[in-house]
């Protein structure tokens, strides 16, 4: 092919178009060795993920491992990775993974003898706008918490680090000096070589047809060369992981989809680029740039990505797809604006390779909720090189120890349900996800695709009244309600790190919750019913839950399910409906995780019956029961059983509304706190009315069979008019629960947080003589002391109107030393100040005295604000706006 200059290509694109195909060279295949008849672990996929899992399993003492690759090792997407190892990630666990990967790759060549191309170059992330610079400042704060060197630099300093860059449109940049570049394929080969030396068998040109299943767990794999018995299976099949998951006897849902990804390679510059020049990420230009053999490698994430393989095609090895210069033109133009001197540079190749993306831009890892010992590591969202080493380590530890060594919930496969595996949904969602990688993500942004997938019966009614929606686990949930006359379009497009445009709207909803009565649709919460003919339900739940659920019928217990380490696997409320029947309420995104935990821990030789009554579509529901033959049975039945909507009625006038609708007294004397009773509301019978609101405010939650939901809502709104009723959304609920110091699972609590660390000792039956999962760990912790403690912080010198807002993940400093980070933040309309929740860590026991003796600061994008630490919530009854005297109340 004749030489192509960048300027020539750009001209062809603009005037005539350009197409060509580049066929990569293929290495000779190796002679196939016989497959073993059995192994402890079978890994499918010989890219960097499969290689990393095999390598780290051997480090943990597992050696009976078979790695299968349908083509050649590292010949799939791994071969085409740009090879940039960056620790700049928006999620803490991903930063840890990338930091570990960087350190692993640095020494891997010495361990394996395989050159890996590792070079520490550093990276520079450019900011063309002030909002982007704020985002980078927030990132610097987070990386420094992980002891990763980084700093904000000026445009002049950018030019000094990389003289070829045009810096005239920059307002600043972020410099990360320890980021690196590698040859990703060679990293995978080095990992495989090291794993082979420890006994791992590697078989190329071997395709997995499906996984064999016996009694709900993996028993083997069927390949095109025969079967292998195994105890564990790991799906590291990359873009084919989705297809492989569905091929099993028990299908496993792995939501990911491939898109084409483009980057170009050039010949060396006249004066070849130095190999230590930093990598450049220009997110506002949507491009990245790195040195490549004296020239450059540059690609990006365009606004109009091209999804591929929706129909499920497969191939042994990924061939370079067709060049598409028209499609690449915006990225090429951005490259020339950033590096104008490249116009006369010769292009060697435009690489087009598939990359797999997930519905939420986070990889998929962990054990399947439906098939035991089936693990997955896939969907890397073009971060496979950065995350590969760390992700393999975390998954290997998960397999060997039975649980991960850190909070990986943001990446856990159980955060998804089957509803996210529709091909149409995935195709549309990844077309949004790929551009979002470089889009500016301000706090509380929402996906726009795949919406209105799960809605409550009240959706249309609430939408007509001005509801603005967000999505949680596929459910549409109202954020707030826009009053008539507001500019809806400008409000929806308002995105900022500062005081948001919805501030006054949410404030009026909070005010109504405190002074009158509000309705919040909370139908999305996870809901289960557990029952048995005898006492098995009570006995089992007493062992599963940390609090005492042996309470009188009608009483509500706040509790949780703990793991053996005492950490929260679940946070929930349990109602004793009858002597042998219980109703369980959990956070929305715990539906799959909760079901899986219960399924694994219910005894297999009893008459227990578990039903998910969260939601059904066309009357479908999910049941799990155990029979005398000790077999767990799943059934999806077409039946109209009880399916519940939930309305949260909050405020001092809630009792007046319900009393008028039910003709029953609702005062605390007649309806005490944490009590449940079936009542009639309007014409509807069988409404479960509970005296709790999840906010600390007075009121009730109504669990309503869905066929009655619209009627009950209409009646409540009609009767409530005289009491000043209005709709409210989850932003108001968030503000209320944070100022009351209420912790939420998935935000504040996780599987590494114990009740003792978050002030919930009173919710644990440690001294009642009842055994439960996690009890021994809590008893040890009580004796030894706790080394982190959940704490409330009230910002003292923060100007709500002018200063950047805290959202979550901000560093916490005690006497000038970093001691933790925030987990939740909200503006308290009662206190007139921002409230942050978070954990204080120490190498010594964290006592109340330790908390009270410290001087605290919260860092927001590099600026520190003084904060008052509290172990108890403020009293909303006596605290005035900006009041200096503090008043503490327990709850």
Tab-separated table of C-alpha atoms in Angstrom, residues 535 538 549-557 574-583 676:
chain	number	residue	atom	x	y	z
A	535	UNK	CA	-41.162	-23.635	62.678
A	538	UNK	CA	-38.398	-18.914	62.145
A	549	UNK	CA	-37.011	-11.919	64.522
A	550	UNK	CA	-38.882	-14.015	67.095
A	551	UNK	CA	-41.227	-11.120	67.832
A	552	UNK	CA	-45.011	-10.941	68.161
A	553	UNK	CA	-47.033	-11.096	64.958
A	554	UNK	CA	-47.252	-7.652	63.368
A	555	UNK	CA	-43.950	-6.352	64.672
A	556	UNK	CA	-41.173	-5.025	62.379
A	557	UNK	CA	-37.490	-5.720	62.967
A	574	UNK	CA	-38.498	-8.023	58.424
A	575	UNK	CA	-42.183	-8.180	59.344
A	576	UNK	CA	-43.684	-11.152	61.105
A	577	UNK	CA	-46.961	-11.509	59.228
A	578	UNK	CA	-48.079	-14.681	60.955
A	579	UNK	CA	-46.503	-17.184	63.290
A	580	UNK	CA	-44.838	-19.017	60.400
A	581	UNK	CA	-44.762	-16.299	57.730
A	582	UNK	CA	-42.375	-13.355	57.266
A	583	UNK	CA	-42.152	-10.411	54.877
A	676	UNK	CA	-47.651	-3.746	60.693
